[in-house]
Amino acid sequence: MGFRTLTCPIAKECGGCEWLAVPYPIQLRRKREAVEELFRDYLEDARHGATVDELRIYGMDDPVAFRHKAATPFAPGKRGFVRSGFYARGTHRIVPCSACLTEDPRCRPILNAVARISSELGIRAYDEDKGTGLLRHGVVRTGWKSNEGLLTLVTNGDSFPHAKELAKAVAQKAKVRLSVVQNVNQRRTNAILGFKNKTLLGSGVMHDRLLDVEFTVGPTSFYQTNPEQTEVLYSLAIAQSRLDAGMRVLDAYCGIGTIGLCAAHQVEGLEVVGVERVEGAVADARRNAKANGLEQQARFVCADATSYMIDAARAGRKFDGVILDPPRAGSTSEFLSALCTLAPERVVYVSCNPQTQRRDVDLLVRQGYELDALAVVDLFPQTKHAETVAVLSRKSASKSFIPVSISPKDMGLSEEKEQPTYANICDYVQKTHGMKVSSLYVAQMKAECGLETQADRSGDKKQPKCPPEKREAILDAFRHFGLMGEDETEK
């Protein structure tokens, strides 16, 4: 398993693969030990089913070329040349990249072809300091079980001279059957994607398969970047949830229906209800259900999952289980309170942030649940990150179980969730992401996102600019406190 030494010529500048120099078996051991330490009291408590001895981490046989999504910013170079690559660690300086060890080798050449052909066609790259130029970002996805690809070109405006010429020229050089979409984003923001899409070439989507279920993936769809390990993750979640025919399961944060449809495909007679607030994702989930002949087993509702669970509990609708896969910030007090009101027998919690998962598990345990199983899946080799699957069950003796409202204060957060102070945001980032951010950085990000009316002073050269990793943490806090919707980037 992955004992070869990996080297990368831009590793020190890029900083994306922070553990590249660490042998893979040691990476796995560190990740398992980190989760073990975080959940040690549960794993050593006989009242819970999960134990230290049973805690496993599921790694990859060969931890390279696993990312089937790649992205690049574009920036102006000399004589109209369009530059592409990765941002250098802690800056917005672009480091060129000809190939990336962690990406599907079909991805990076497509992005570099966009930069080269755009230069030849006279298409100007976006200058983030001046807010001028056209081509902002490129995002490419490639199928794991298919030879399809989807390239999204993010532009600073609707007008896109030579767009179809560019799309055709790049597709001719691609090693996949490529669809190309223009996405318009004119906001002065760190978020990559905007809200408007226009198909330039092909169908505007790509298809891939997970656990023998076919999915249609669009430019703004959430679809895990490491599909090989996603199959491991979903298989664990489905197996440990002990699903059976006749059961009803709620798939919260369902997106395009990936985990719910995989469960419905594997367990004949299982009824799945997926809830998602993004209309486009719900439409995709319904199409995916129909394409796989699962529309009788799985239905999808466009609604806020918290409100849906409260309404379902009031109407007396029962669910045997709830599956949730929230963003890095974890769940919310309102969601967990609604879940406890619904009182499912089992909860399957998939997380990309064990720290916030632990916080949420504590609350569910205090409301009458037990931690039955815990596993770690390495979706992100060469980094310190991993996904975890926690399975909880309602105490069988708890027939007098009375759900209690969970407040932000219970979660260690401010009661003023609607109007968080700068201190609330800084404290949240410290607790959730383990990094300190200043009020200046919060102010810069509020201005960039249009959350404050005062002038954006983030461009003042006398003031330090917020580093990319802290920008993402602050955006996460904004989403958590309800100041903005879900970012278009990965969790």
XYZ file of C-alpha atoms in Angstrom:
491
model
C 0.000 0.000 0.000
C 1.601 3.262 -1.212
C 5.177 2.794 0.065
C 6.882 4.614 -2.804
C 8.380 8.040 -2.224
C 6.478 10.847 -3.939
C 8.137 14.028 -5.143
C 6.732 17.156 -6.756
C 8.756 20.063 -8.202
C 6.314 22.709 -6.917
C 5.388 21.098 -3.584
C 7.041 23.769 -1.424
C 5.473 26.647 -3.343
C 2.015 25.153 -3.827
C 1.487 23.816 -0.316
C -1.577 21.802 -1.336
C -0.048 18.422 -0.458
C 1.159 19.279 3.021
C 1.998 15.638 3.874
C 3.583 14.654 0.556
C 6.908 13.875 2.271
C 5.205 11.665 4.872
C 5.062 7.945 3.972
C 1.471 6.942 3.319
C 1.210 4.306 6.095
C 2.277 6.997 8.567
C -0.318 9.401 7.154
C -3.014 6.799 7.789
C -1.774 6.093 11.287
C -1.764 9.792 12.164
C -5.308 10.284 10.900
C -6.625 7.271 12.761
C -4.880 8.331 15.963
C -6.271 11.873 15.658
C -9.842 10.562 15.433
C -9.192 8.045 18.207
C -7.981 10.809 20.508
C -10.910 13.053 19.605
C -13.492 10.343 20.372
C -11.520 8.430 23.034
C -14.078 8.838 25.824
C -16.792 7.326 23.619
C -14.561 4.537 22.341
C -13.617 3.538 25.899
C -17.154 3.816 27.286
C -18.836 0.399 27.417
C -22.235 2.050 27.064
C -21.426 2.817 23.443
C -20.994 0.229 20.695
C -17.958 1.873 19.095
C -14.618 0.712 20.551
C -10.961 1.625 20.154
C -10.099 -1.829 18.770
C -12.765 -1.585 16.090
C -11.805 1.907 14.887
C -10.454 1.456 11.378
C -9.122 3.763 8.711
C -9.734 2.880 5.082
C -6.877 4.081 2.899
C -6.041 3.795 -0.794
C -3.908 1.130 -2.438
C -2.138 3.807 -4.467
C -2.740 7.357 -3.184
C -2.071 9.256 -6.416
C -4.179 10.508 -9.346
C -7.334 10.254 -7.216
C -8.748 13.754 -7.688
C -11.250 13.851 -10.535
C -11.776 17.570 -10.166
C -9.132 20.228 -10.830
C -9.250 23.999 -10.893
C -7.068 26.945 -11.779
C -7.233 30.705 -11.451
C -6.256 32.651 -14.555
C -4.151 35.809 -14.397
C -2.677 38.214 -16.955
C 0.947 37.746 -17.921
C 3.342 39.607 -20.195
C 2.254 40.477 -23.732
C -1.303 39.235 -23.151
C -0.253 35.752 -22.066
C -2.783 33.968 -19.800
C -1.194 32.346 -16.744
C -2.616 29.307 -14.938
C -1.660 26.921 -12.126
C -2.014 27.013 -8.339
C -1.851 29.868 -5.876
C 1.420 29.850 -3.937
C 0.959 29.112 -0.256
C -0.625 32.079 1.545
C -0.674 34.321 -1.551
C -2.477 34.892 -4.838
C 0.728 34.493 -6.849
C 0.252 31.811 -9.496
C 2.666 28.869 -9.611
C 2.595 27.149 -13.039
C 1.805 23.415 -12.989
C 2.284 20.995 -15.878
C 1.045 17.957 -13.957
C -0.247 17.228 -10.435
C 0.391 13.944 -8.619
C -3.002 13.915 -6.941
C -5.117 14.727 -10.014
C -6.472 12.462 -12.713
C -3.766 12.985 -15.402
C -6.491 13.961 -17.897
C -7.397 17.098 -15.895
C -4.438 19.498 -15.786
C -3.647 19.386 -19.546
C -7.204 20.622 -20.224
C -6.756 23.642 -17.959
C -3.339 24.442 -19.395
C -4.773 24.172 -22.910
C -7.400 26.766 -21.969
C -4.653 29.195 -20.909
C -2.539 28.597 -24.008
C -5.386 28.781 -26.550
C -6.914 31.824 -24.832
C -3.572 33.593 -25.194
C -3.546 32.778 -28.909
C -7.133 34.027 -29.350
C -6.482 37.270 -27.482
C -8.869 36.455 -24.599
C -7.775 38.547 -21.597
C -7.344 36.993 -18.179
C -9.046 38.540 -15.153
C -6.986 40.941 -13.012
C -8.365 40.493 -9.482
C -6.808 43.740 -8.197
C -8.284 45.917 -10.954
C -11.443 43.882 -11.544
C -10.788 43.926 -15.308
C -10.329 41.195 -17.885
C -12.580 38.264 -18.743
C -11.290 34.782 -17.897
C -11.339 34.174 -14.117
C -11.177 30.438 -13.389
C -11.314 27.049 -15.005
C -12.791 23.987 -13.299
C -12.652 20.551 -14.907
C -14.217 17.266 -13.810
C -13.491 13.864 -15.315
C -15.455 10.653 -14.910
C -14.072 7.795 -12.857
C -16.189 5.102 -14.492
C -16.752 7.063 -17.718
C -14.653 8.787 -20.363
C -16.589 12.034 -20.003
C -15.459 15.412 -18.779
C -16.984 18.774 -17.916
C -15.040 22.029 -18.238
C -16.468 25.158 -16.623
C -14.964 28.492 -17.702
C -15.734 31.272 -15.234
C -15.933 34.722 -16.829
C -16.222 38.278 -15.580
C -19.311 39.042 -17.683
C -21.736 37.540 -20.198
C -19.892 38.611 -23.334
C -17.342 35.943 -24.252
C -15.633 36.567 -27.629
C -14.219 33.419 -29.292
C -16.011 31.266 -26.668
C -17.085 28.451 -28.982
C -13.802 28.546 -30.875
C -11.963 28.150 -27.565
C -14.278 25.349 -26.411
C -13.855 23.346 -29.625
C -10.070 23.765 -29.680
C -9.698 22.611 -26.054
C -12.087 19.663 -26.563
C -10.057 18.473 -29.547
C -6.977 18.181 -27.329
C -8.755 16.588 -24.364
C -8.461 12.856 -23.660
C -12.104 12.714 -22.575
C -15.399 13.478 -24.301
C -15.646 17.055 -23.094
C -18.618 19.336 -22.514
C -17.857 23.020 -21.935
C -19.929 25.517 -19.941
C -19.525 29.245 -19.348
C -20.255 30.362 -15.781
C -20.661 34.099 -15.126
C -19.294 35.563 -11.897
C -18.932 39.355 -11.696
C -18.709 39.527 -7.909
C -15.545 40.723 -6.174
C -15.351 37.557 -4.132
C -13.240 34.496 -3.422
C -16.100 32.210 -4.450
C -15.183 30.621 -7.767
C -18.602 30.109 -9.338
C -21.430 32.489 -10.102
C -25.099 31.662 -10.600
C -25.525 31.832 -14.392
C -24.448 29.058 -16.771
C -24.407 28.827 -20.556
C -23.504 25.675 -22.479
C -20.791 26.271 -25.068
C -20.164 22.727 -26.253
C -21.847 19.365 -25.737
C -24.588 18.626 -23.211
C -23.338 20.910 -20.441
C -23.085 17.979 -18.002
C -21.037 14.815 -17.500
C -21.950 11.368 -16.225
C -20.221 9.059 -13.782
C -21.073 5.999 -11.681
C -20.877 5.280 -7.957
C -21.814 1.841 -6.599
C -23.444 0.983 -9.963
C -25.636 4.095 -9.901
C -25.232 6.635 -12.714
C -25.146 10.333 -11.836
C -25.473 13.426 -13.976
C -23.061 16.087 -12.736
C -23.468 19.747 -13.674
C -21.151 22.736 -13.252
C -22.488 23.616 -9.779
C -23.228 20.078 -8.548
C -21.562 18.803 -5.383
C -19.834 15.563 -6.282
C -16.940 14.158 -4.255
C -13.538 14.694 -5.870
C -12.252 11.201 -4.964
C -14.901 8.798 -6.321
C -12.915 5.643 -5.571
C -12.899 6.386 -1.836
C -16.413 7.812 -2.014
C -17.601 4.295 -2.821
C -15.868 3.066 0.338
C -17.395 5.902 2.358
C -20.940 5.329 1.116
C -20.673 1.538 1.434
C -19.682 1.924 5.091
C -22.476 4.398 5.778
C -25.088 2.137 4.149
C -23.832 -1.079 5.770
C -23.524 0.372 9.269
C -26.961 1.976 9.144
C -28.519 -1.537 8.986
C -31.053 -0.569 6.361
C -33.716 -3.037 5.320
C -36.758 -3.278 3.057
C -39.703 -1.277 4.284
C -37.622 1.271 6.166
C -37.955 5.010 5.530
C -34.769 7.080 5.471
C -34.340 10.839 5.258
C -31.281 12.005 3.309
C -30.614 15.530 4.547
C -28.241 17.831 2.610
C -28.899 15.368 -0.247
C -27.441 17.423 -3.127
C -27.865 15.525 -6.398
C -28.909 12.426 -4.451
C -25.640 10.488 -4.393
C -25.771 8.697 -1.041
C -29.561 8.298 -0.929
C -29.746 6.762 -4.412
C -26.810 4.447 -3.664
C -28.688 3.263 -0.564
C -31.931 2.788 -2.513
C -30.073 0.806 -5.189
C -28.434 -1.513 -2.651
C -31.459 -2.097 -0.393
C -34.509 -3.197 -2.359
C -37.724 -1.894 -0.824
C -36.012 0.942 1.047
C -37.865 4.261 0.868
C -35.621 7.332 0.628
C -36.691 10.950 0.938
C -33.966 13.425 -0.014
C -34.216 17.037 1.131
C -32.174 19.852 -0.412
C -32.783 23.605 -0.562
C -31.030 24.172 -3.936
C -33.621 23.794 -6.712
C -31.105 22.811 -9.374
C -29.671 20.035 -7.217
C -33.162 18.669 -6.507
C -33.938 18.648 -10.233
C -30.693 16.727 -10.857
C -31.512 14.261 -8.055
C -34.936 13.565 -9.568
C -33.384 13.018 -13.002
C -30.788 10.696 -11.470
C -33.518 8.688 -9.722
C -35.455 8.299 -12.969
C -32.368 7.403 -15.014
C -31.601 4.565 -12.587
C -35.171 3.305 -12.286
C -35.323 4.359 -8.632
C -38.059 6.991 -8.793
C -40.481 4.664 -6.957
C -38.021 4.201 -4.074
C -36.525 7.680 -3.858
C -38.211 11.059 -4.012
C -36.628 14.450 -3.557
C -38.033 17.578 -1.961
C -36.826 21.148 -2.382
C -36.938 22.473 1.173
C -34.840 23.435 4.142
C -34.051 20.159 5.938
C -34.599 21.676 9.380
C -38.059 22.970 8.530
C -38.925 19.720 6.761
C -38.103 17.620 9.841
C -40.103 19.902 12.144
C -43.120 19.706 9.822
C -42.743 15.929 9.474
C -42.656 15.468 13.251
C -45.751 17.644 13.684
C -47.578 15.660 11.011
C -46.621 12.360 12.653
C -44.492 11.156 9.716
C -41.907 8.652 10.923
C -38.409 7.952 9.638
C -36.331 4.964 10.701
C -33.101 6.768 9.927
C -31.572 10.102 8.990
C -28.418 10.419 6.879
C -26.566 13.720 6.972
C -23.400 14.914 5.273
C -23.055 18.588 6.248
C -20.330 21.075 5.229
C -17.125 21.533 7.250
C -18.894 23.754 9.771
C -20.958 20.752 10.815
C -24.651 20.906 11.525
C -26.578 23.667 13.300
C -28.392 23.833 16.618
C -31.687 24.214 14.768
C -31.059 21.156 12.594
C -30.041 18.939 15.512
C -33.014 20.080 17.540
C -35.339 19.236 14.634
C -33.645 15.856 14.193
C -34.228 15.022 17.865
C -37.860 16.088 17.503
C -38.217 13.695 14.561
C -36.564 11.015 16.771
C -35.301 8.501 14.157
C -33.979 5.201 15.479
C -30.634 5.654 13.703
C -28.522 8.591 12.577
C -25.712 8.182 10.029
C -23.417 11.204 10.176
C -20.829 11.568 7.398
C -18.334 14.353 8.060
C -15.333 16.025 6.451
C -14.470 17.700 9.784
C -14.206 15.362 12.812
C -13.941 18.365 15.165
C -17.410 19.684 14.366
C -18.749 16.142 14.106
C -17.597 15.465 17.669
C -19.403 18.607 18.858
C -22.620 17.497 17.169
C -22.322 13.902 18.424
C -22.045 15.238 21.981
C -25.387 16.971 21.571
C -27.102 13.939 20.084
C -25.790 11.752 22.907
C -27.126 14.219 25.478
C -30.508 13.915 23.765
C -30.695 10.138 24.088
C -28.474 8.638 21.367
C -25.534 6.234 21.611
C -22.477 6.077 19.346
C -22.632 2.601 17.773
C -19.897 2.766 15.147
C -17.133 5.071 13.956
C -14.829 4.734 10.954
C -12.281 6.900 9.118
C -12.002 7.026 5.324
C -9.062 8.730 3.640
C -10.509 10.763 0.786
C -7.643 13.263 0.869
C -4.221 11.511 0.789
C -1.140 13.746 1.144
C -3.096 16.070 3.471
C -4.122 15.987 7.141
C -7.826 15.751 6.229
C -10.047 12.674 6.289
C -13.761 11.828 6.321
C -15.473 10.057 9.196
C -18.688 8.049 9.440
C -20.442 7.994 12.809
C -23.540 5.849 13.365
C -25.777 6.603 16.342
C -28.876 4.833 17.608
C -31.600 5.970 19.954
C -31.447 4.187 23.293
C -33.849 1.258 23.165
C -34.893 1.808 26.781
C -35.649 5.440 26.068
C -39.384 5.096 25.401
C -39.917 8.229 27.420
C -37.475 10.060 25.140
C -38.416 13.740 25.117
C -36.574 15.842 22.511
C -35.242 19.123 23.826
C -34.524 22.283 21.864
C -30.790 22.751 21.272
C -29.615 26.349 21.349
C -26.496 27.939 19.835
C -25.274 28.324 23.425
C -25.416 24.517 23.798
C -23.005 24.326 20.855
C -20.572 26.754 22.457
C -21.611 29.550 20.110
C -23.237 32.918 20.519
C -26.977 33.178 21.098
C -26.922 36.070 18.597
C -26.639 33.768 15.633
C -28.639 36.055 13.362
C -26.288 38.991 13.907
C -22.902 37.606 14.949
C -20.299 40.062 16.173
C -16.754 40.148 14.874
C -15.735 38.413 18.098
C -18.307 35.640 17.471
C -16.865 35.022 14.008
C -13.236 35.064 15.180
C -14.100 32.715 18.047
C -15.921 30.320 15.714
C -12.945 30.179 13.320
C -10.595 29.525 16.259
C -12.753 26.688 17.635
C -13.685 25.081 14.326
C -10.552 25.535 12.206
C -7.869 25.989 14.869
C -6.596 29.294 13.491
C -6.721 32.885 14.667
C -8.155 35.584 12.416
C -8.237 39.309 12.995
C -11.227 41.626 12.809
C -9.477 43.277 9.845
C -9.644 40.014 7.884
C -13.312 39.559 8.816
C -14.033 43.119 7.648
C -12.238 42.485 4.337
C -14.277 39.359 3.709
C -17.554 41.066 4.675
C -16.799 43.805 2.182
C -15.856 41.320 -0.567
C -19.093 39.406 -0.014
C -21.205 42.556 0.068
C -22.221 42.017 3.693
C -21.349 45.538 4.821
C -22.042 48.894 3.245
C -18.772 50.605 4.116
C -16.069 50.900 1.483
C -13.927 47.821 0.905
C -10.494 48.711 2.243
C -9.031 45.273 1.543
C -7.217 46.663 -1.475
C -5.241 49.132 0.650
C -1.616 48.135 0.126
C -0.775 49.299 3.671
C -3.023 46.593 5.077
C -2.216 42.867 4.880
C -4.554 40.844 2.697
C -6.367 37.901 4.202
C -4.502 34.649 3.314
C -6.478 32.103 1.240
C -6.743 29.503 4.022
C -8.135 32.112 6.443
C -10.513 33.411 3.769
C -12.035 29.933 3.476
C -12.368 29.637 7.260
C -14.099 33.032 7.488
C -16.433 32.156 4.592
C -17.271 28.977 6.479
C -18.180 31.101 9.517
C -20.378 33.370 7.372
C -22.254 30.324 6.085
C -22.605 28.897 9.569
C -24.080 32.098 10.986
C -26.411 32.414 7.997
C -24.749 35.502 6.536
C -24.417 33.878 3.112
C -25.454 30.716 1.288
C -23.354 27.669 0.494
C -20.113 28.381 -1.300
C -19.764 26.775 -4.731
C -16.411 25.269 -3.817
C -15.859 21.857 -2.231
C -16.613 21.165 1.545
